[in-house]
Amino acid sequence: MSANDDRDPLFRYDDPVFADERLLEITHLPGPDRIVGRDEQMQRVADALNPAIFGSEPNHLFIFGKTGTGKSLISRSVTKRVISEAERDNVTVKYAFIDCGEQNTEASIIKTIAQLVNEPGDSGVSIPDRGLGTGDYYKRLWQAVDRCTDVTIVILDEIDMLEDDEVLRKLSRAGENRRISNSSIGIIGISNKIDFPDHLSERVKSSLSRDELVFSPYDANQLVEILEKRQDAFHDGVLSDDVIPLTAALAAQEHGDARKAIDILRNAGRIAKKQNATRVTANHVRDAKEKTEADRFNELIEGSPQQAKAILYSLTLLTENSTQKEFPTKIIYNQYKEVARQLDFDVLSERRVQEILQEQNFLNVIQSEREGRGRGRGAHAKHRLLENPSIVKKVLLRDSRLAVLEETE
Ligand SMILES: Nc1ncnc2c1ncn2[C@@H]1O[C@H](COP(=O)(O)OP(=O)(O)OP(=O)(O)O)[C@@H](O)[C@H]1O
Ligand SMILES: [Mg+2]
C-alpha cells in the first residue's frame, strides 16, 4: 500500500514488516484451518457439548494443561461452532467466557454471565452494573437464561482463581433445583493446575459430575506448524528462513508453549520494525525471547509487595553464584537479611519469609518442594527459580526501591 499524497506526513500508513499483526494477538481466535494438532481434544470438547445443538443439557467439562497448550483457544473455538450449528435448527445457544483471574467473586461472575446472555426486550429484566445483592443477581440470571437461551455455556477460565466454588454448585444444579425450566447450563472449567479438583469443596466435588480432559504441551514440530499457519501476519519475504524453526525451538525449551512461540514471533517483528529493518532475523528472535520472558515475568510479579521482591532477589543472587539451583528456606533467609539491610527494609521473620515463598510458588514464579517428609509446614522446603536469573534480576531492578542494589554490586 503506498501512502496517499494528501496524507499527513507525520504518520506512517504502510507497515514494512507486518501485513496483519492482529493474527498474532492473544485475543485473536484463529479459524479451524489454523489450529494444529488438537483434533482429539476438539472432538472430546465437541462430544461434551453435543447435546446443546438439540437444545439439551451439555455435559460439564474440566480441561487441564500447562500454559500455552490451547485450552482457552479450543474451548472458545468449539463453543462457537456449537452456537452456529445450533442456530441452523433455531436453537439458541449463548456463551459467557469468564476470566476468573479478573473476576473471582460469586456476585461479579453471576452478573457478568447475566449481562452477556440477557436481552432486556425478551427477558423483561435488566442487569444493572451495581446495586443488587448476590441473591438478586442470581434471580435475574435465571430469568435471562430461561427467556433468552435454550442452552448457556459458561466457560470459567483460570477456574483455580475462584474465590468460592459455591457458584459452580449453583450453576450446575440450576435445572435440578428448578431455578430454570426451559433452558440448561453447561460449564467448562479450565485450569493449568492439574490437581485443581482436589481443592474443590466436598459439596462441589460430589455434586458436579463432569468429564475431564488433559492438554499436553506441543513438540517443536507442532510449534513450527502453528507459526507457519500465522506467517501471513508478515509481508511476503520478511521472515528469514531460520526464524520460525528458531522461535519454535526456543518456545519448546521448557515445555511446548504456543503462547510463548507466538509472543516471541510478534515481538521479533516489532523489534525489527523499530530498527527499521525490512527482514526479521534470528537475532531479532533472540532479543524477542528475552523481552517476552521479561514481560511475562513482570506480569507475574508487578503486583507483588517489595518485601516479596527482595526475597526473590535473594534467591536470584544465590542461583547466580552457585552451581546449585535449589535452596532451603534457611539459606534464602540468610541472604534475604543481607538484602533487606542494604535496602533499609524491616527484616521479616523467617516464618513470614517462608509464607511469602509459598505465595510466590503459587504464582508460578518459583517452585518449592518439601524435602523428605519434613515436619512443620514448609520449614524444610527447597525453592528454585523458574526463570533465567538474569531476566528476573532485570525485572526486579525496575522497581525503584530495589534499583539501589544495582549500584552496590
Ligand atoms: N493448536 C493450536 N493451533 C494454533 N494456535 C494455537 C494452538 N494452541 C494454542 N495456540 C495459540 O497459542 C496461544 C495460547 O493458546 P491458549 O491461550 O489457548 O493457551 P492456554 O492453554 O489457554 O494457556 P494459559 O493456561 O496460559 O491460559 C493463543 O494465541 C492460541 O491462539
Ligand atoms: Mg488460557
Short mmCIF file of C-alpha atoms and ligand atoms in Angstrom, two decimals:
data_model
loop_
_atom_site.label_atom_id
_atom_site.label_comp_id
_atom_site.label_asym_id
_atom_site.label_seq_id
_atom_site.Cartn_x
_atom_site.Cartn_y
_atom_site.Cartn_z
CA MET A 1 0.00 0.00 0.00
CA SER A 2 1.52 3.35 -0.92
CA ALA A 3 0.80 6.45 1.11
CA ASN A 4 -1.63 8.91 -0.33
CA ASP A 5 -0.27 12.35 -1.23
CA ASP A 6 -2.81 14.21 0.88
CA ARG A 7 -2.00 12.19 4.00
CA ASP A 8 -0.40 13.90 7.00
CA PRO A 9 3.33 13.11 6.65
CA LEU A 10 3.67 12.98 10.42
CA PHE A 11 2.20 9.46 10.41
CA ARG A 12 3.08 6.19 8.75
CA TYR A 13 0.50 4.39 6.68
CA ASP A 14 2.47 1.44 5.49
CA ASP A 15 3.97 -1.19 7.72
CA PRO A 16 7.10 -2.68 6.15
CA VAL A 17 7.08 -5.72 8.44
CA PHE A 18 3.54 -6.75 9.34
CA ALA A 19 0.75 -7.40 6.87
CA ASP A 20 -1.73 -8.11 9.67
CA GLU A 21 -0.28 -8.08 13.16
CA ARG A 22 -3.63 -8.93 14.73
CA LEU A 23 -3.17 -12.55 13.71
CA LEU A 24 -0.52 -12.77 16.43
CA GLU A 25 -2.52 -11.15 19.19
CA ILE A 26 -3.62 -13.29 22.08
CA THR A 27 -7.25 -12.27 21.72
CA HIS A 28 -7.33 -13.37 18.08
CA LEU A 29 -9.33 -16.56 17.56
CA PRO A 30 -7.82 -18.48 14.63
CA GLY A 31 -10.14 -20.36 12.31
CA PRO A 32 -10.24 -24.19 12.39
CA ASP A 33 -7.79 -24.42 9.47
CA ARG A 34 -5.12 -22.66 11.53
CA ILE A 35 -5.47 -24.93 14.54
CA VAL A 36 -2.77 -27.61 14.73
CA GLY A 37 -2.65 -30.99 16.44
CA ARG A 38 -5.71 -30.76 18.63
CA ASP A 39 -8.21 -32.91 16.72
CA GLU A 40 -8.70 -35.36 19.53
CA GLN A 41 -9.20 -32.66 22.16
CA MET A 42 -11.61 -30.78 19.90
CA GLN A 43 -13.59 -33.95 19.45
CA ARG A 44 -13.77 -34.51 23.20
CA VAL A 45 -14.99 -30.96 23.80
CA ALA A 46 -17.50 -31.36 20.97
CA ASP A 47 -18.74 -34.64 22.49
CA ALA A 48 -19.36 -32.95 25.83
CA LEU A 49 -21.19 -30.03 24.24
CA ASN A 50 -23.01 -32.04 21.57
CA PRO A 51 -26.42 -32.20 23.32
CA ALA A 52 -26.53 -28.38 23.18
CA ILE A 53 -27.16 -28.34 19.43
CA PHE A 54 -30.51 -30.05 20.08
CA GLY A 55 -31.23 -27.71 22.97
CA SER A 56 -30.43 -30.36 25.59
CA GLU A 57 -28.16 -30.15 28.59
CA PRO A 58 -24.45 -30.49 27.76
CA ASN A 59 -22.01 -32.38 29.99
CA HIS A 60 -19.82 -30.32 32.22
CA LEU A 61 -16.14 -30.49 31.38
CA PHE A 62 -12.86 -29.66 33.10
CA ILE A 63 -9.78 -29.01 30.99
CA PHE A 64 -6.25 -29.07 32.39
CA GLY A 65 -2.85 -28.41 30.90
CA LYS A 66 0.22 -26.19 31.13
CA THR A 67 0.24 -22.63 29.89
CA GLY A 68 0.04 -22.15 26.12
CA THR A 69 -1.35 -25.59 25.28
CA GLY A 70 -4.51 -24.29 23.62
CA LYS A 71 -7.07 -24.76 26.39
CA SER A 72 -8.74 -21.38 26.01
CA LEU A 73 -8.50 -21.49 22.24
CA ILE A 74 -10.10 -24.92 21.84
CA SER A 75 -12.88 -24.13 24.33
CA ARG A 76 -13.79 -20.92 22.54
CA SER A 77 -13.45 -22.37 19.09
CA VAL A 78 -15.63 -25.44 19.68
CA THR A 79 -18.22 -23.41 21.60
CA LYS A 80 -18.58 -21.03 18.65
CA ARG A 81 -19.07 -23.96 16.31
CA VAL A 82 -21.77 -25.36 18.59
CA ILE A 83 -23.53 -22.00 18.52
CA SER A 84 -23.61 -21.78 14.74
CA GLU A 85 -24.60 -25.43 14.32
CA ALA A 86 -27.48 -24.98 16.78
CA GLU A 87 -28.59 -21.83 15.00
CA ARG A 88 -29.36 -23.84 11.88
CA ASP A 89 -32.15 -25.58 13.81
CA ASN A 90 -33.26 -22.41 15.54
CA VAL A 91 -31.78 -23.49 18.82
CA THR A 92 -30.34 -20.54 20.75
CA VAL A 93 -27.05 -21.31 22.42
CA LYS A 94 -25.19 -18.48 24.11
CA TYR A 95 -21.91 -18.46 25.90
CA ALA A 96 -20.16 -16.48 28.58
CA PHE A 97 -16.37 -16.52 28.78
CA ILE A 98 -15.23 -15.54 32.26
CA ASP A 99 -11.62 -14.98 33.20
CA CYS A 100 -11.64 -15.87 36.90
CA GLY A 101 -8.26 -14.17 37.29
CA GLU A 102 -10.07 -10.89 36.70
CA GLN A 103 -13.42 -11.74 38.17
CA ASN A 104 -13.30 -14.10 41.05
CA THR A 105 -16.25 -13.28 43.27
CA GLU A 106 -19.58 -15.04 43.03
CA ALA A 107 -21.55 -11.83 42.51
CA SER A 108 -19.37 -10.47 39.74
CA ILE A 109 -19.36 -13.77 37.87
CA ILE A 110 -23.12 -14.14 38.05
CA LYS A 111 -23.61 -10.53 36.97
CA THR A 112 -21.29 -10.92 34.01
CA ILE A 113 -22.95 -14.10 32.76
CA ALA A 114 -26.34 -12.45 33.11
CA GLN A 115 -25.23 -9.38 31.18
CA LEU A 116 -23.77 -11.49 28.40
CA VAL A 117 -26.89 -13.60 27.80
CA ASN A 118 -29.60 -11.10 28.63
CA GLU A 119 -31.78 -9.38 26.06
CA PRO A 120 -33.96 -6.99 28.04
CA GLY A 121 -36.66 -6.99 25.35
CA ASP A 122 -37.16 -10.76 25.70
CA SER A 123 -36.48 -11.27 29.38
CA GLY A 124 -38.15 -8.16 30.79
CA VAL A 125 -35.28 -7.75 33.25
CA SER A 126 -32.24 -5.52 33.29
CA ILE A 127 -28.90 -6.40 34.83
CA PRO A 128 -27.50 -3.27 36.46
CA ASP A 129 -23.75 -2.91 36.96
CA ARG A 130 -24.16 -2.38 40.66
CA GLY A 131 -26.73 -2.10 43.36
CA LEU A 132 -28.07 -5.65 43.61
CA GLY A 133 -27.18 -8.31 46.16
CA THR A 134 -25.85 -11.68 45.03
CA GLY A 135 -29.26 -13.31 45.51
CA ASP A 136 -30.96 -10.79 43.24
CA TYR A 137 -28.30 -11.18 40.58
CA TYR A 138 -28.96 -14.91 40.65
CA LYS A 139 -32.70 -14.36 40.23
CA ARG A 140 -32.14 -12.17 37.20
CA LEU A 141 -29.60 -14.57 35.77
CA TRP A 142 -32.11 -17.43 35.89
CA GLN A 143 -34.70 -15.27 34.16
CA ALA A 144 -32.28 -14.16 31.48
CA VAL A 145 -31.07 -17.71 30.85
CA ASP A 146 -34.58 -19.12 30.74
CA ARG A 147 -36.08 -16.47 28.50
CA CYS A 148 -33.18 -15.67 26.17
CA THR A 149 -31.47 -19.01 25.60
CA ASP A 150 -32.06 -22.70 25.12
CA VAL A 151 -28.59 -23.53 26.36
CA THR A 152 -25.97 -21.37 28.07
CA ILE A 153 -22.35 -22.45 28.03
CA VAL A 154 -20.30 -20.91 30.80
CA ILE A 155 -16.53 -21.06 30.28
CA LEU A 156 -14.68 -20.40 33.53
CA ASP A 157 -11.08 -19.81 32.54
CA GLU A 158 -8.38 -19.94 35.24
CA ILE A 159 -11.01 -21.56 37.46
CA ASP A 160 -8.46 -22.16 40.22
CA MET A 161 -8.60 -18.41 40.93
CA LEU A 162 -12.25 -18.63 42.04
CA GLU A 163 -12.70 -17.19 45.49
CA ASP A 164 -15.52 -19.53 46.39
CA ASP A 165 -16.72 -22.54 44.42
CA GLU A 166 -20.33 -22.18 45.50
CA VAL A 167 -21.03 -20.59 42.13
CA LEU A 168 -20.14 -23.89 40.46
CA ARG A 169 -22.65 -25.77 42.53
CA LYS A 170 -25.46 -23.28 41.88
CA LEU A 171 -24.84 -23.16 38.15
CA SER A 172 -24.56 -26.92 37.77
CA ARG A 173 -27.73 -27.55 39.76
CA ALA A 174 -29.90 -24.80 38.32
CA GLY A 175 -32.07 -27.22 36.34
CA GLU A 176 -32.37 -29.82 39.03
CA ASN A 177 -33.35 -27.18 41.57
CA ARG A 178 -35.90 -25.72 39.15
CA ARG A 179 -34.24 -22.33 39.01
CA ILE A 180 -34.55 -22.63 35.27
CA SER A 181 -37.09 -24.74 33.43
CA ASN A 182 -36.87 -24.02 29.69
CA SER A 183 -33.16 -23.98 29.40
CA SER A 184 -29.96 -25.60 30.60
CA ILE A 185 -26.40 -24.66 31.52
CA GLY A 186 -23.11 -26.37 30.68
CA ILE A 187 -19.86 -25.48 32.42
CA ILE A 188 -16.36 -25.70 31.00
CA GLY A 189 -13.75 -25.15 33.73
CA ILE A 190 -10.16 -24.50 32.64
CA SER A 191 -7.02 -24.61 34.77
CA ASN A 192 -3.29 -25.05 34.44
CA LYS A 193 -3.23 -26.73 37.85
CA ILE A 194 -3.75 -30.39 37.30
CA ASP A 195 -4.61 -31.06 40.93
CA PHE A 196 -7.28 -28.39 40.87
CA PRO A 197 -10.26 -30.70 41.61
CA ASP A 198 -8.59 -31.73 44.90
CA HIS A 199 -9.06 -28.17 46.08
CA LEU A 200 -12.79 -28.09 45.44
CA SER A 201 -15.06 -28.26 48.45
CA GLU A 202 -16.64 -31.63 49.18
CA ARG A 203 -20.06 -30.26 48.37
CA VAL A 204 -18.99 -29.26 44.89
CA LYS A 205 -16.85 -32.31 44.27
CA SER A 206 -19.72 -34.65 44.90
CA SER A 207 -22.42 -32.67 43.14
CA LEU A 208 -20.60 -31.70 39.96
CA SER A 209 -20.33 -34.61 37.59
CA ARG A 210 -18.05 -33.84 34.73
CA ASP A 211 -15.72 -35.10 32.04
CA GLU A 212 -12.02 -34.28 32.34
CA LEU A 213 -9.51 -33.65 29.64
CA VAL A 214 -5.76 -33.01 29.72
CA PHE A 215 -3.87 -30.99 27.09
CA SER A 216 -0.22 -31.91 26.74
CA PRO A 217 2.50 -29.50 25.59
CA TYR A 218 3.33 -29.24 21.88
CA ASP A 219 6.50 -30.59 20.39
CA ALA A 220 8.81 -28.35 18.35
CA ASN A 221 7.35 -29.56 15.04
CA GLN A 222 3.82 -28.69 16.08
CA LEU A 223 5.01 -25.25 17.16
CA VAL A 224 6.62 -24.79 13.73
CA GLU A 225 3.33 -25.68 12.09
CA ILE A 226 1.35 -23.34 14.37
CA LEU A 227 3.68 -20.47 13.45
CA GLU A 228 3.66 -21.30 9.74
CA LYS A 229 -0.09 -21.02 9.74
CA ARG A 230 0.19 -17.48 11.08
CA GLN A 231 3.05 -16.30 8.91
CA ASP A 232 0.68 -14.25 6.76
CA ALA A 233 0.82 -11.82 9.69
CA PHE A 234 4.01 -10.71 7.92
CA HIS A 235 4.56 -9.45 4.40
CA ASP A 236 5.96 -11.98 1.95
CA GLY A 237 9.69 -12.48 2.24
CA VAL A 238 10.03 -10.60 5.53
CA LEU A 239 10.77 -13.66 7.67
CA SER A 240 14.23 -15.19 7.19
CA ASP A 241 14.12 -18.96 6.79
CA ASP A 242 15.54 -19.71 10.20
CA VAL A 243 13.10 -17.50 12.13
CA ILE A 244 10.23 -19.94 12.58
CA PRO A 245 12.34 -23.01 13.46
CA LEU A 246 14.37 -20.97 15.96
CA THR A 247 11.27 -19.45 17.54
CA ALA A 248 9.71 -22.90 17.90
CA ALA A 249 12.88 -24.34 19.40
CA LEU A 250 13.15 -21.54 21.96
CA ALA A 251 9.49 -21.86 22.90
CA ALA A 252 9.85 -25.62 23.33
CA GLN A 253 12.78 -25.33 25.74
CA GLU A 254 10.79 -25.62 28.95
CA HIS A 255 7.55 -27.09 27.66
CA GLY A 256 5.99 -26.66 24.21
CA ASP A 257 4.19 -23.40 24.82
CA ALA A 258 2.31 -21.93 21.83
CA ARG A 259 1.62 -18.69 23.66
CA LYS A 260 5.32 -18.13 24.10
CA ALA A 261 6.05 -19.08 20.48
CA ILE A 262 3.52 -16.59 19.14
CA ASP A 263 4.61 -13.86 21.55
CA ILE A 264 8.25 -14.30 20.54
CA LEU A 265 7.38 -14.13 16.86
CA ARG A 266 5.31 -10.98 17.32
CA ASN A 267 8.00 -9.32 19.44
CA ALA A 268 10.67 -10.24 16.89
CA GLY A 269 8.61 -8.44 14.25
CA ARG A 270 8.19 -5.42 16.48
CA ILE A 271 11.88 -5.23 17.28
CA ALA A 272 12.77 -5.48 13.57
CA LYS A 273 10.28 -2.74 12.78
CA LYS A 274 11.67 -0.47 15.47
CA GLN A 275 15.13 -0.88 13.96
CA ASN A 276 13.70 -0.05 10.54
CA ALA A 277 14.78 -3.47 9.32
CA THR A 278 12.86 -4.95 6.42
CA ARG A 279 13.63 -8.53 7.38
CA VAL A 280 13.14 -10.38 10.64
CA THR A 281 16.25 -12.38 11.52
CA ALA A 282 17.47 -14.88 14.11
CA ASN A 283 18.97 -12.05 16.17
CA HIS A 284 15.60 -10.36 16.41
CA VAL A 285 14.17 -13.65 17.64
CA ARG A 286 16.80 -13.99 20.37
CA ASP A 287 16.18 -10.44 21.58
CA ALA A 288 12.46 -11.11 21.42
CA LYS A 289 12.79 -14.21 23.57
CA GLU A 290 14.41 -12.18 26.31
CA LYS A 291 11.80 -9.45 26.05
CA THR A 292 8.94 -11.96 26.06
CA GLU A 293 10.23 -13.69 29.18
CA ALA A 294 10.82 -10.40 30.95
CA ASP A 295 7.29 -9.21 30.08
CA ARG A 296 5.72 -12.42 31.28
CA PHE A 297 7.72 -12.38 34.47
CA ASN A 298 6.91 -8.73 35.01
CA GLU A 299 3.22 -9.52 34.70
CA LEU A 300 3.54 -12.21 37.34
CA ILE A 301 5.34 -10.10 39.91
CA GLU A 302 4.48 -6.48 39.25
CA GLY A 303 1.74 -6.54 41.87
CA SER A 304 3.91 -8.24 44.47
CA PRO A 305 4.95 -6.33 47.59
CA GLN A 306 8.52 -5.04 47.76
CA GLN A 307 9.41 -7.49 50.52
CA ALA A 308 8.47 -10.35 48.20
CA LYS A 309 10.65 -8.83 45.52
CA ALA A 310 13.55 -8.60 47.99
CA ILE A 311 13.12 -12.30 48.80
CA LEU A 312 13.05 -13.21 45.13
CA TYR A 313 16.13 -11.10 44.59
CA SER A 314 17.89 -13.08 47.31
CA LEU A 315 17.04 -16.35 45.61
CA THR A 316 18.28 -14.88 42.33
CA LEU A 317 21.65 -13.94 43.85
CA LEU A 318 22.06 -17.42 45.27
CA THR A 319 21.17 -19.01 41.94
CA GLU A 320 23.63 -16.84 40.08
CA ASN A 321 26.51 -17.52 42.43
CA SER A 322 26.18 -21.25 42.70
CA THR A 323 26.06 -24.35 40.53
CA GLN A 324 23.07 -25.42 42.59
CA LYS A 325 19.55 -24.44 41.65
CA GLU A 326 17.58 -25.35 44.74
CA PHE A 327 17.95 -23.66 48.09
CA PRO A 328 16.47 -24.35 51.51
CA THR A 329 14.39 -21.66 53.19
CA LYS A 330 17.09 -21.08 55.81
CA ILE A 331 19.77 -20.22 53.22
CA ILE A 332 17.41 -17.90 51.36
CA TYR A 333 16.53 -16.26 54.65
CA ASN A 334 20.16 -15.52 55.49
CA GLN A 335 20.70 -13.95 52.09
CA TYR A 336 17.44 -12.02 52.41
CA LYS A 337 18.52 -10.48 55.73
CA GLU A 338 21.55 -9.09 53.96
CA VAL A 339 19.48 -7.73 51.07
CA ALA A 340 16.87 -6.22 53.38
CA ARG A 341 19.61 -4.43 55.30
CA GLN A 342 21.06 -2.99 52.11
CA LEU A 343 17.61 -1.80 51.12
CA ASP A 344 16.87 -0.40 54.53
CA PHE A 345 13.77 -2.62 54.77
CA ASP A 346 12.39 -4.02 58.01
CA VAL A 347 13.68 -7.56 58.31
CA LEU A 348 10.78 -10.00 58.33
CA SER A 349 10.72 -13.15 60.41
CA GLU A 350 11.82 -16.42 58.88
CA ARG A 351 8.30 -17.71 59.19
CA ARG A 352 6.89 -14.78 57.23
CA VAL A 353 9.56 -15.25 54.55
CA GLN A 354 8.52 -18.90 54.31
CA GLU A 355 4.91 -17.80 53.78
CA ILE A 356 5.87 -15.36 51.06
CA LEU A 357 7.91 -18.03 49.30
CA GLN A 358 4.81 -20.18 49.32
CA GLU A 359 2.76 -17.39 47.74
CA GLN A 360 5.35 -16.95 45.02
CA ASN A 361 5.21 -20.69 44.48
CA PHE A 362 1.52 -20.30 43.84
CA LEU A 363 2.20 -17.57 41.29
CA ASN A 364 4.44 -19.97 39.35
CA VAL A 365 7.45 -17.71 39.88
CA ILE A 366 9.34 -20.28 41.86
CA GLN A 367 8.89 -23.95 42.53
CA SER A 368 9.00 -25.28 46.05
CA GLU A 369 9.34 -28.84 47.15
CA ARG A 370 9.29 -30.27 50.58
CA GLU A 371 12.39 -32.20 51.41
CA GLY A 372 11.74 -35.74 52.58
CA ARG A 373 8.84 -35.89 54.97
CA GLY A 374 9.73 -32.72 56.79
CA ARG A 375 7.77 -31.81 59.85
CA GLY A 376 6.09 -28.45 60.08
CA ARG A 377 4.62 -26.88 57.00
CA GLY A 378 7.29 -25.90 54.56
CA ALA A 379 10.03 -25.36 57.13
CA HIS A 380 12.10 -27.90 55.25
CA ALA A 381 11.13 -26.80 51.79
CA LYS A 382 13.58 -26.12 49.00
CA HIS A 383 12.94 -23.45 46.41
CA ARG A 384 14.07 -22.93 42.88
CA LEU A 385 13.62 -20.06 40.48
CA LEU A 386 11.63 -20.93 37.37
CA GLU A 387 13.10 -18.22 35.17
CA ASN A 388 16.54 -17.32 34.00
CA PRO A 389 18.13 -15.35 36.90
CA SER A 390 19.46 -12.56 34.67
CA ILE A 391 15.92 -11.86 33.45
CA VAL A 392 14.48 -12.00 36.95
CA LYS A 393 17.10 -9.58 38.16
CA LYS A 394 16.46 -7.15 35.37
CA VAL A 395 12.75 -7.10 36.09
CA LEU A 396 13.18 -6.78 39.85
CA LEU A 397 15.56 -3.86 39.43
CA ARG A 398 12.86 -1.99 37.54
CA ASP A 399 11.32 -1.37 40.96
CA SER A 400 12.70 1.97 42.11
CA ARG A 401 13.19 0.82 45.72
CA LEU A 402 15.27 -2.14 44.56
CA ALA A 403 17.23 -0.27 41.93
CA VAL A 404 19.83 0.79 44.53
CA LEU A 405 21.02 -2.83 44.64
CA GLU A 406 22.37 -2.45 41.16
CA GLU A 407 24.93 0.12 42.33
CA THR A 408 26.07 -1.94 45.31
CA GLU A 409 27.04 -4.88 43.14
N1 LIG B 1 -3.20 -25.96 18.45
C1 LIG B 1 -3.03 -24.66 18.17
N2 LIG B 1 -3.05 -24.21 16.91
C2 LIG B 1 -2.89 -22.89 16.66
N3 LIG B 1 -2.69 -21.95 17.59
C3 LIG B 1 -2.65 -22.36 18.89
C4 LIG B 1 -2.82 -23.72 19.24
N4 LIG B 1 -2.77 -23.82 20.59
C5 LIG B 1 -2.56 -22.60 21.05
N5 LIG B 1 -2.50 -21.69 20.04
C6 LIG B 1 -2.29 -20.24 20.20
O1 LIG B 1 -1.38 -20.06 21.28
C7 LIG B 1 -1.81 -19.03 22.18
C8 LIG B 1 -2.06 -19.60 23.53
O2 LIG B 1 -3.15 -20.53 23.49
P1 LIG B 1 -4.23 -20.56 24.66
O3 LIG B 1 -4.49 -19.17 25.13
O4 LIG B 1 -5.40 -21.33 24.22
O5 LIG B 1 -3.41 -21.36 25.78
P2 LIG B 1 -3.90 -21.82 27.21
O6 LIG B 1 -3.70 -23.29 27.28
O7 LIG B 1 -5.26 -21.31 27.49
O8 LIG B 1 -2.80 -21.13 28.14
P3 LIG B 1 -2.97 -20.47 29.61
O9 LIG B 1 -3.03 -21.63 30.58
O10 LIG B 1 -1.72 -19.68 29.79
O11 LIG B 1 -4.19 -19.64 29.61
C9 LIG B 1 -3.04 -18.42 21.51
O12 LIG B 1 -2.62 -17.32 20.74
C10 LIG B 1 -3.56 -19.53 20.61
O13 LIG B 1 -4.24 -18.99 19.50
MG MG B 2 -5.95 -19.79 28.75
#
